[in-house]
mmCIF file of C-alpha atoms and ligand atoms in Angstrom:
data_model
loop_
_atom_site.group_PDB
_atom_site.id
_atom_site.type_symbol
_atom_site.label_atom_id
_atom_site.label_comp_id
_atom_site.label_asym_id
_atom_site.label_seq_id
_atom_site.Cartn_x
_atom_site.Cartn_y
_atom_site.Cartn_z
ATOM 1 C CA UNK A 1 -33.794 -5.589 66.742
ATOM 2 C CA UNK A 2 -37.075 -6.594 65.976
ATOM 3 C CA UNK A 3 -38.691 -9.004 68.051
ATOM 4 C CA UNK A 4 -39.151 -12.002 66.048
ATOM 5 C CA UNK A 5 -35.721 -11.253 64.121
ATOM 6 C CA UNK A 6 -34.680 -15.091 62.581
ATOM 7 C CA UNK A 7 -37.587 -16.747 63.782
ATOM 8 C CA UNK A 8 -39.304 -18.995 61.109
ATOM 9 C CA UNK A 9 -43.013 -18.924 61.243
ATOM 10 C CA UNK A 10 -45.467 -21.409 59.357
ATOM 11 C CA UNK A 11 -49.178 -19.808 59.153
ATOM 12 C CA UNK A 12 -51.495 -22.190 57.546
ATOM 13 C CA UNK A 13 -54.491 -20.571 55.398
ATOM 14 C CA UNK A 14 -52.584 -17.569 54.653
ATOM 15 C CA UNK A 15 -53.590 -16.508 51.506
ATOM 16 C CA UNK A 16 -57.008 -14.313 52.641
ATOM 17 C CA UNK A 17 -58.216 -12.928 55.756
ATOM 18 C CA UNK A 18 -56.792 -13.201 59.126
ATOM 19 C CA UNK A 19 -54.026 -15.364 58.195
ATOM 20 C CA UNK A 20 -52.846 -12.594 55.465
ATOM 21 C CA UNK A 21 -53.342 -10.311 58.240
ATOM 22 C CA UNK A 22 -51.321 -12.560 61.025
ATOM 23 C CA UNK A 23 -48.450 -13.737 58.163
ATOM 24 C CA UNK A 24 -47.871 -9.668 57.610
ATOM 25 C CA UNK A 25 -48.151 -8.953 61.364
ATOM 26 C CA UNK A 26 -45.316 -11.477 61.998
ATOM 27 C CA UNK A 27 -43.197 -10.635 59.120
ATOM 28 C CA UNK A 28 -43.212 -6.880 60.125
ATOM 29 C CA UNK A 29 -41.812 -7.907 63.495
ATOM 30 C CA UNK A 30 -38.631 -9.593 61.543
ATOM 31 C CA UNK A 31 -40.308 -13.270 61.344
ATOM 32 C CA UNK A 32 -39.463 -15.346 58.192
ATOM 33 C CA UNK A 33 -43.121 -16.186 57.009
ATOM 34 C CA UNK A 34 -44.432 -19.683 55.320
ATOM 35 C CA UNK A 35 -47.656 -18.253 53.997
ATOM 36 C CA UNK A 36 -49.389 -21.783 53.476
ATOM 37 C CA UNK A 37 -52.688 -21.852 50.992
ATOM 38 C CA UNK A 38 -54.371 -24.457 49.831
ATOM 39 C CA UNK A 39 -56.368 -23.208 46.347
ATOM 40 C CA UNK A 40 -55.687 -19.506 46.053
ATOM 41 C CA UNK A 41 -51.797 -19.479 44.970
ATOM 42 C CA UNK A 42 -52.544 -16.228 43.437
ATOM 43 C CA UNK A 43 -53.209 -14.956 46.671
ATOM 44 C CA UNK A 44 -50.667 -16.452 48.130
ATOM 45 C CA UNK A 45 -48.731 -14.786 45.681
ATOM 46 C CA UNK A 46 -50.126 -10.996 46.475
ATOM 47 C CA UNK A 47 -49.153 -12.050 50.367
ATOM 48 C CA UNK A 48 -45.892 -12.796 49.857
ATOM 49 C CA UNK A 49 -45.055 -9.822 47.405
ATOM 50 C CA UNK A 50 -46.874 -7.321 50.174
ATOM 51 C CA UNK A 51 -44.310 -8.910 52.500
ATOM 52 C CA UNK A 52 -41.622 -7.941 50.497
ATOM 53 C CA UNK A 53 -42.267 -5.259 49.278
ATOM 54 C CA UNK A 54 -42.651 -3.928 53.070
ATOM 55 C CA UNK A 55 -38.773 -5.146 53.411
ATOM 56 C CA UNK A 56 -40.087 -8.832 54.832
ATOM 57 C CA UNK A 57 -39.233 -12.048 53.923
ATOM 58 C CA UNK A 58 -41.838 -14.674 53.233
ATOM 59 C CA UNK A 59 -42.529 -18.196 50.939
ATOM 60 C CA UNK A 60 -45.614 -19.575 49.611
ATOM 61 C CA UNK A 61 -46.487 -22.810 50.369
ATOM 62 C CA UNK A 62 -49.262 -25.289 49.043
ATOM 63 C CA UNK A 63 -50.850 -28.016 51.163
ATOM 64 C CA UNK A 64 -54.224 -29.082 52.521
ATOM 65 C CA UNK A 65 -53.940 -29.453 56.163
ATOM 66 C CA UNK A 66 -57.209 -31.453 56.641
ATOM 67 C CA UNK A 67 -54.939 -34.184 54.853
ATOM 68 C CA UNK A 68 -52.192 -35.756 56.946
ATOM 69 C CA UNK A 69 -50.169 -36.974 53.526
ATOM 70 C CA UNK A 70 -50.269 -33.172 52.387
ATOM 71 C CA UNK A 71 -49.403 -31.600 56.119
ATOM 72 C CA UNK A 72 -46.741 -34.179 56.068
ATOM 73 C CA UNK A 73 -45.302 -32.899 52.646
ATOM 74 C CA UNK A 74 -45.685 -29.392 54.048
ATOM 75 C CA UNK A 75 -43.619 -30.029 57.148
ATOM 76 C CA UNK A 76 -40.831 -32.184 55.011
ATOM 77 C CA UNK A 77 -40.290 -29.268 52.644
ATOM 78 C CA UNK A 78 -40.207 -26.841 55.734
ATOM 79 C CA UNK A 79 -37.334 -28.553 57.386
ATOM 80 C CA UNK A 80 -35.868 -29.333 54.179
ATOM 81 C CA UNK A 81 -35.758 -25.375 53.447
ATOM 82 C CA UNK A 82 -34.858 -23.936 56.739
ATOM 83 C CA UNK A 83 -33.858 -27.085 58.796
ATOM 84 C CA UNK A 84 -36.269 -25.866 61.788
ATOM 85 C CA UNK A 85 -39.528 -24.318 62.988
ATOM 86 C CA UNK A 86 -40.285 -21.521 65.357
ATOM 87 C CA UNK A 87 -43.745 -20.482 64.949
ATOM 88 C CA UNK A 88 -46.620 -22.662 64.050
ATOM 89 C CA UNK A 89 -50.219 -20.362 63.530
ATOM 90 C CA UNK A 90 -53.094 -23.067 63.873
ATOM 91 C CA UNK A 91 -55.352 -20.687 61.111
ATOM 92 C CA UNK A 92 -56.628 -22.545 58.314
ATOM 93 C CA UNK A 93 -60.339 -22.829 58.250
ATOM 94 C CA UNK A 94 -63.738 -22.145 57.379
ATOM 95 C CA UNK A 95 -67.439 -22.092 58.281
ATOM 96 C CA UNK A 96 -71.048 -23.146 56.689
ATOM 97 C CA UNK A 97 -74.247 -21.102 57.244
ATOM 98 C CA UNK A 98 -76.363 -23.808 57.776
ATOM 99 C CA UNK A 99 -77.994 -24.796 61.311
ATOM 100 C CA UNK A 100 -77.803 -28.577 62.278
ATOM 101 C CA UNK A 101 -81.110 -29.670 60.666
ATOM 102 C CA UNK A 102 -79.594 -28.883 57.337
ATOM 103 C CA UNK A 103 -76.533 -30.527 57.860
ATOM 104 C CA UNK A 104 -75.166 -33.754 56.496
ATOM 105 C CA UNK A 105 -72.653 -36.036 57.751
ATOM 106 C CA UNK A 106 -70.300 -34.810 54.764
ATOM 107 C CA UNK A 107 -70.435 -31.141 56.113
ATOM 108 C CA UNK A 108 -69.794 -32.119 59.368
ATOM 109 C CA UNK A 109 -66.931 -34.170 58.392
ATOM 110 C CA UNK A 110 -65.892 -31.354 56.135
ATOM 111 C CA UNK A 111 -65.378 -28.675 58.798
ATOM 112 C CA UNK A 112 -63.794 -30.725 61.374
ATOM 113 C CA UNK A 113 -61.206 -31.426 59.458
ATOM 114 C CA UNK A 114 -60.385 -28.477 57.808
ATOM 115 C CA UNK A 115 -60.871 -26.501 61.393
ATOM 116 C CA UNK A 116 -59.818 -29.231 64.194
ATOM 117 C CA UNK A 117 -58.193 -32.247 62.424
ATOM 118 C CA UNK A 118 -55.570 -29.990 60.603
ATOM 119 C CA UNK A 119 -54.598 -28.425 63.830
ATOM 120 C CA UNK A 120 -54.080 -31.678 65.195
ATOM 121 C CA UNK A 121 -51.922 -32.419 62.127
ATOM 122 C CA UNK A 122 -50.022 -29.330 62.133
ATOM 123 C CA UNK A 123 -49.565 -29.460 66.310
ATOM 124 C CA UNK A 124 -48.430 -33.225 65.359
ATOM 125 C CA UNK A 125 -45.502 -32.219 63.138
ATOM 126 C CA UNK A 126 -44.438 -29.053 65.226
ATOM 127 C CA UNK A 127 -44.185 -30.179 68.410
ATOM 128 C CA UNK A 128 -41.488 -33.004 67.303
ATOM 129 C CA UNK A 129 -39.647 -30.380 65.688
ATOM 130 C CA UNK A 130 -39.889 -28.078 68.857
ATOM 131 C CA UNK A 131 -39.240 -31.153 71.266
ATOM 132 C CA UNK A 132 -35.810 -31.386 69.255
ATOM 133 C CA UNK A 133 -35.035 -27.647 69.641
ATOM 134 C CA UNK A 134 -36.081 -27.075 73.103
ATOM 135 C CA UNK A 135 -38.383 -24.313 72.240
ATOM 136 C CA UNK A 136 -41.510 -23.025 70.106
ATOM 137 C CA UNK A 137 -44.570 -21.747 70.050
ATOM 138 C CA UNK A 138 -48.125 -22.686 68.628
ATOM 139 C CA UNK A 139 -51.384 -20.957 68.249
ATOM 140 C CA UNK A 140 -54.304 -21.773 67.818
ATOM 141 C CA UNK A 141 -57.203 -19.384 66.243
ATOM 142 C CA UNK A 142 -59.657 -20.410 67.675
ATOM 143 C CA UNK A 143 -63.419 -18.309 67.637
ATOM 144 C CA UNK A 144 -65.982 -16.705 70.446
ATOM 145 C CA UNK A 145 -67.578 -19.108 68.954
ATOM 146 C CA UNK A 146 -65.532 -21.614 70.814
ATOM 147 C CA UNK A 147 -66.164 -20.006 74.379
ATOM 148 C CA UNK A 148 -70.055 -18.982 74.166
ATOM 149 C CA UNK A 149 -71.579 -21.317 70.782
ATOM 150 C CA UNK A 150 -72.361 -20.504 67.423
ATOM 151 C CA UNK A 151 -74.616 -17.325 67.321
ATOM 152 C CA UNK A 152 -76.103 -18.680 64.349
ATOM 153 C CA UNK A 153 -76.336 -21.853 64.932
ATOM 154 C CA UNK A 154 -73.334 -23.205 62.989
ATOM 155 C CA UNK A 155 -72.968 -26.642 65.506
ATOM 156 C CA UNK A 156 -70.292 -28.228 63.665
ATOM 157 C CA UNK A 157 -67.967 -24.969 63.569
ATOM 158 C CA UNK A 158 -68.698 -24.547 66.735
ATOM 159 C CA UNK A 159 -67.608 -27.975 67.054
ATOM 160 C CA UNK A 160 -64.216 -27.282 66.319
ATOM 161 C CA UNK A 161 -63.965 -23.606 67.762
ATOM 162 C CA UNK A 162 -64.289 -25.386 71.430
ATOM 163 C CA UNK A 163 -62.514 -28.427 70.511
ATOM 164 C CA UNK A 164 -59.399 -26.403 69.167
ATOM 165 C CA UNK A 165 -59.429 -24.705 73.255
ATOM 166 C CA UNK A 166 -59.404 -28.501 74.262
ATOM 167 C CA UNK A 167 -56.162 -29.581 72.453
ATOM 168 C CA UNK A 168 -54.769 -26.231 72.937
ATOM 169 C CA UNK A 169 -54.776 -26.413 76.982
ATOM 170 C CA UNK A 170 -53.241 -29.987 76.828
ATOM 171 C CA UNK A 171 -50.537 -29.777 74.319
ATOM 172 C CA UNK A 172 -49.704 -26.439 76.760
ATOM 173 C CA UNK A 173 -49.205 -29.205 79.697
ATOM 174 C CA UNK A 174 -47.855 -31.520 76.951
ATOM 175 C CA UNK A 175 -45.374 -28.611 75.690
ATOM 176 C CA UNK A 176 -44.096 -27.104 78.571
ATOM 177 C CA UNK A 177 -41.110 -29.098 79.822
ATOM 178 C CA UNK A 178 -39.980 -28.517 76.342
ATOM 179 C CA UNK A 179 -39.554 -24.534 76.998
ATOM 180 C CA UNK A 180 -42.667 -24.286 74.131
ATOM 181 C CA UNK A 181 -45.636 -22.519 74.736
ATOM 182 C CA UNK A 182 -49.364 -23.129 73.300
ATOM 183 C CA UNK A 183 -51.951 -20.840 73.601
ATOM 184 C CA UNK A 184 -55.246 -19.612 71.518
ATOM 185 C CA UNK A 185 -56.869 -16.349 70.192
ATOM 186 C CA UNK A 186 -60.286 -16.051 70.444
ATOM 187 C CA UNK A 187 -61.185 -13.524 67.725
ATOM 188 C CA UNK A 188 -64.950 -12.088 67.832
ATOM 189 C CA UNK A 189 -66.347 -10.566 64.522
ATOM 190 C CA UNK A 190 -63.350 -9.992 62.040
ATOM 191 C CA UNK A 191 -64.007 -7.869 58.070
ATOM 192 C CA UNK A 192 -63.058 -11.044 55.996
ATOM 193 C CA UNK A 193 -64.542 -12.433 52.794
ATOM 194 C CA UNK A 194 -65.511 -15.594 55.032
ATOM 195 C CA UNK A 195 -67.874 -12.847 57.280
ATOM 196 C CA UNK A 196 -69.271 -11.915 54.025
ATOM 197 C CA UNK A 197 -70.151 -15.162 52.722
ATOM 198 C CA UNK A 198 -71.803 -16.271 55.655
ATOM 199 C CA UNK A 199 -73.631 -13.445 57.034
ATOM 200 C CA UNK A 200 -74.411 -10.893 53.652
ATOM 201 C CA UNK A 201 -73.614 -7.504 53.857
ATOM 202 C CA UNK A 202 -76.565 -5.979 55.862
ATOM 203 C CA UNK A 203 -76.043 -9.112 58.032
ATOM 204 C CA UNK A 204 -72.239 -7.832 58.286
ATOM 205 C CA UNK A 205 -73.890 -4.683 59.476
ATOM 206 C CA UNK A 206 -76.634 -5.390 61.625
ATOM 207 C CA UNK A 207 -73.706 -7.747 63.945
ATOM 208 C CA UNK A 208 -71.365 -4.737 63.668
ATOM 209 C CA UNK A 209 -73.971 -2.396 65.489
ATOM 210 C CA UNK A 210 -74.430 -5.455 68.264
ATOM 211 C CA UNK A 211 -70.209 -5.174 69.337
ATOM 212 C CA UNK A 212 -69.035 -2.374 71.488
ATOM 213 C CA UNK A 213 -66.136 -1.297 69.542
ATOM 214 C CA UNK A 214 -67.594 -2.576 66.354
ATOM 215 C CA UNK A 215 -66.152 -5.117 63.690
ATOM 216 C CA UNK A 216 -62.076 -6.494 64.542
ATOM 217 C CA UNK A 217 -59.848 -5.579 61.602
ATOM 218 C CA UNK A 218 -57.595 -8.711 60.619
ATOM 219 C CA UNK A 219 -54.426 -6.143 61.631
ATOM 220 C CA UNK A 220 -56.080 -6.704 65.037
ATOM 221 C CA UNK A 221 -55.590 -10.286 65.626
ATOM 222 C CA UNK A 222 -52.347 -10.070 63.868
ATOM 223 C CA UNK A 223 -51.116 -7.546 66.554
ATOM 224 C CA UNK A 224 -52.139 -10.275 69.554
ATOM 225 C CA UNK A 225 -50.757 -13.291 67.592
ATOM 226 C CA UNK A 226 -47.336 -11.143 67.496
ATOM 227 C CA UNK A 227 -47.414 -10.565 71.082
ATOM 228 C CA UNK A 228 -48.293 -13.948 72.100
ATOM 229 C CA UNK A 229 -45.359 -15.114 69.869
ATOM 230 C CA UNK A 230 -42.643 -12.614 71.398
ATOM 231 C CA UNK A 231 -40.246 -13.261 73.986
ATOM 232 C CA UNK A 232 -42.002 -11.006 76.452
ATOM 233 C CA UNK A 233 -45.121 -13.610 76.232
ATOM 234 C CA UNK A 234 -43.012 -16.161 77.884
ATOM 235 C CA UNK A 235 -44.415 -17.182 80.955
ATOM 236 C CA UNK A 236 -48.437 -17.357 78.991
ATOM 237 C CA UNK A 237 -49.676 -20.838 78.194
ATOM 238 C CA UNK A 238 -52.765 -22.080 77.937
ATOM 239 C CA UNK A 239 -54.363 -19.315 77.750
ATOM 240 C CA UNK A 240 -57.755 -17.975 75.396
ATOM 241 C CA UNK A 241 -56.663 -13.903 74.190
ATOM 242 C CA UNK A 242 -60.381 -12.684 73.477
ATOM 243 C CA UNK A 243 -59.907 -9.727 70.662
ATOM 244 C CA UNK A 244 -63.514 -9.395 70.395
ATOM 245 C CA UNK A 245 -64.240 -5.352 71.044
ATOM 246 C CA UNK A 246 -66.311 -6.145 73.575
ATOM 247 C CA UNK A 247 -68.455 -9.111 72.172
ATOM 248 C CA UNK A 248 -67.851 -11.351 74.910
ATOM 249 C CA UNK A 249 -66.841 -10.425 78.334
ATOM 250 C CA UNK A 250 -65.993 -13.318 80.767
HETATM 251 P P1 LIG B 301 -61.191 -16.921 55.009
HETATM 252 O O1 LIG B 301 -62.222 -17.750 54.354
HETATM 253 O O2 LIG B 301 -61.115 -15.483 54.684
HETATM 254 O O3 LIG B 301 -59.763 -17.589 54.733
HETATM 255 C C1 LIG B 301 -59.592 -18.936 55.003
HETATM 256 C C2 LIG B 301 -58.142 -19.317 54.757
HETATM 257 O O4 LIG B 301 -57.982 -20.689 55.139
HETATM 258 C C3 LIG B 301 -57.760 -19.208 53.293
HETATM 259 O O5 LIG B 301 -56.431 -18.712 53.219
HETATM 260 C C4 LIG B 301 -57.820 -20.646 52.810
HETATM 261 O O6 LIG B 301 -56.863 -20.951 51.797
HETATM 262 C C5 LIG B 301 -57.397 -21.385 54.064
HETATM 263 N N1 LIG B 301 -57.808 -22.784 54.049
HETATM 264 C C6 LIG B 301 -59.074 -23.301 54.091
HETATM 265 N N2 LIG B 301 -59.031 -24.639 54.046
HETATM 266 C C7 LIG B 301 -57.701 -24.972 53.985
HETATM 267 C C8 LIG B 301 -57.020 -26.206 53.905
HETATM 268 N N3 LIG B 301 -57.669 -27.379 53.909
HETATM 269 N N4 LIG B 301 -55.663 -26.192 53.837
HETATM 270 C C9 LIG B 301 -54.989 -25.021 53.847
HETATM 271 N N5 LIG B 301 -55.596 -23.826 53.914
HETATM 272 C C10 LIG B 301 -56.933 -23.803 53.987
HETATM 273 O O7 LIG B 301 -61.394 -17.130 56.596
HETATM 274 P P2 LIG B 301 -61.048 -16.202 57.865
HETATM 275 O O8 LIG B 301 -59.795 -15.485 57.632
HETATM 276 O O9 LIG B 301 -62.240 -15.445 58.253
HETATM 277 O O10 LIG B 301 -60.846 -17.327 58.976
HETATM 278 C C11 LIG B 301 -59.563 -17.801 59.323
HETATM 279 C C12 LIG B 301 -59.619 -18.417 60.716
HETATM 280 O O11 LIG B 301 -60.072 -17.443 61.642
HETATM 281 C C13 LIG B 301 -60.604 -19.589 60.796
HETATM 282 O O12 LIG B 301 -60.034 -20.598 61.621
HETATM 283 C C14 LIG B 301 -61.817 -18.970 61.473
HETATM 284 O O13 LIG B 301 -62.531 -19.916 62.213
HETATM 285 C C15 LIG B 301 -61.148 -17.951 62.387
HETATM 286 N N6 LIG B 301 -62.039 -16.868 62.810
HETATM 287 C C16 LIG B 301 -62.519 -15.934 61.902
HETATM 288 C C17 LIG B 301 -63.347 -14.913 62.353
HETATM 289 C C18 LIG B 301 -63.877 -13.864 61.444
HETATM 290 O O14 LIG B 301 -64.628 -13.017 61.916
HETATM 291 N N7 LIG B 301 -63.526 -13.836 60.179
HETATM 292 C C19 LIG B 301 -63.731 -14.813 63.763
HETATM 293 C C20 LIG B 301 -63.182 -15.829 64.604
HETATM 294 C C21 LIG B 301 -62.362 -16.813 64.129
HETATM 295 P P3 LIG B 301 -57.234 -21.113 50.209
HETATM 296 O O15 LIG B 301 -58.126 -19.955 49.857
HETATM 297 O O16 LIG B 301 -55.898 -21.073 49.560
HETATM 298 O O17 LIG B 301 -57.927 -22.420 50.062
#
C-alpha cells in the first residue's frame, strides 16, 4: 500500500511550479489530489491529466486564496465532494523584483495576501475540518527567504516567507491535541517560471553556480512534502525542512 492511499490532499497554486511538482509527488504516493489554480485552468488541466495518466487521481479546482469569500467556496465544495480533508499544502504564491524603494503600498498589500493572508485562510478552514476528524496535516512552503531575508531585496516577500514560519510554529501548538501536525518547507532556489521571471536567465545561472548542489528541481520539494505528510513523519511539528542544496546551512 502506498503511503498516502485514501488520503485527500488540497494543494493551493497547483497549476505551475512547485505545487505541480508537490500535487504529482502526493498523488504518486496514492493521495487523492485537489490541484487548486487561480487563472491558469489550462494548466490545471495538463496537472490533473499527468496525474492520471500516471494511474492517480486528482480534481481541478478554481479559487483565489488571498480572498476569504473564494477560500470559503473552495473549502465548501471540498467537503461537499469528499466530506473531509487530510492534507492541506500552504503553496500558492508569488514574488516581485522590486527592492522596497520601488514599492507601493498596493504591492505590498498584494503579496501578503496572496503569500501570508491565504495561508491564514486556508489554515482557517482546515484546521476546523481536522479538529472534527481528530487528525491532519498542514504545510506550509515557506522560502530561505523566510530564515536568512530576501537576497535581492524583495522586503515584502520576505515579509511573508518569515511570517508563514510564525503561524506555522503556533498553529503546531494550536494543532497538536488534535493528533494534526503543522510544519514548513523551506525550499532554496527551485527551476520554476516564477525563478525566471524574477531573476532572467543568466541571473538563473549566475545563483545556480553560488549553491552547492546547484538549482532544487520542483520533484525535490515534492519528495519532502510527501515525507512530511506520511505516517512515518508523525512525531515532526513545527519544524522548518531546508531543501536548499546547500544554500543555507544553520
Ligand atoms: P509559480 O509562479 O511558478 O506558481 C505560482 C502558483 O501559485 C501558480 O499555480 C498560481 O496559480 C498560484 N497562485 C498565485 N496566486 C494565487 C491565488 N491568489 N490563488 C490561488 N493560486 C494562486 O511559483 P513557484 O512555484 O515558484 O512558487 C510556489 C511557492 O513556492 C511560493 O509560495 C513561493 O514563495 C515558494 N518558493 C519558490 C521557490 C522557487 O525557487 N521557485 C523557492 C522558495 C519558495 P495560477 O497560475 O492559476 O494563478
Amino acid at each position: 500500500m502506498k503511503s498516502l492511499e485514501n488520503k485527500i490532499a488540497l494543494v493551493t497554486g497547483a497549476s505551475r511550479g512547485l505545487g505541480t511538482g508537490i500535487a504529482i509527488e502526493l498523488a504518486a504516493q496514492g493521495a487523492e489530489v485537489i490541484v487548486n489554480y487561480n487563472g491558469s485552468e489550462n494548466r490545471a488541466s495538463e496537472v490533473v491529466k499527468e496525474i492520471q495518466d500516471a494511474g492517480g487521481k486528482a480534481v481541478k479546482m478554481q479559487a483565489d486564496v488571498s480572498d476569504q469569500a473564494s477560500t470559503d467556496r473552495l473549502f465548501k465544495e471540498i467537503m461537499r465532494l469528499y466530506g473531509r480533508l487530510d492534507i492541506l499544502i500552504n503553496n500558492a504564491g508569488t514574488s516581485q523584483a522590486k527592492d522596497i524603494f520601488d514599492i507601493n503600498n498596493d504591492d505590498w498589500n498584494r503579496i501578503i495576501n496572496t503569500n501570508l493572508t491565504s495561508g491564514y485562510y486556508c489554515s482557517k478552514k482546515a484546521m476546523e475540518i481536522f479538529r472534527n476528524q481528530n487528525s491532519g496535516r498542514i504545510i506550509f512552503i515557506s522560502s530561505v527567504v523566510g530564515l536568512q531575508g530576501a537576497l535581492y531585496g524583495h522586503v515584502h516577500y520576505a515579509a511573508t516567507k518569515s511570517g508563514q514560519l510564525g503561524v506555522m510554529r503556533t498553529l503546531a501548538r494550536t494543532a497538536a491535541p488534535y493528533n494534526v501536525t503543522v510544519n514548513a518547507i523551506a525550499p532554496g532556489i527551485i527551476e520554476t517560471e516564477l525563478l525566471l521571471e524574477i531573476h532572467g536567465e543568466e541571473g538563473v545561472k549566475k545563483i545556480a553556480d553560488t549553491i552547492p548542489l546547484g538549482l532544487g528541481k520542483v520533484k525535490d520539494v515534492g519528495n519532502a512534502v510527501a515525507f512530511l505528510c506520511s505516517d512515518e513523519s508523525g512525531y515532526l511539528t513545527g519544524i522548518t525542512l531546508d531543501v536548499n542544496g546547500g544554500m543555507y546551512m544553520h
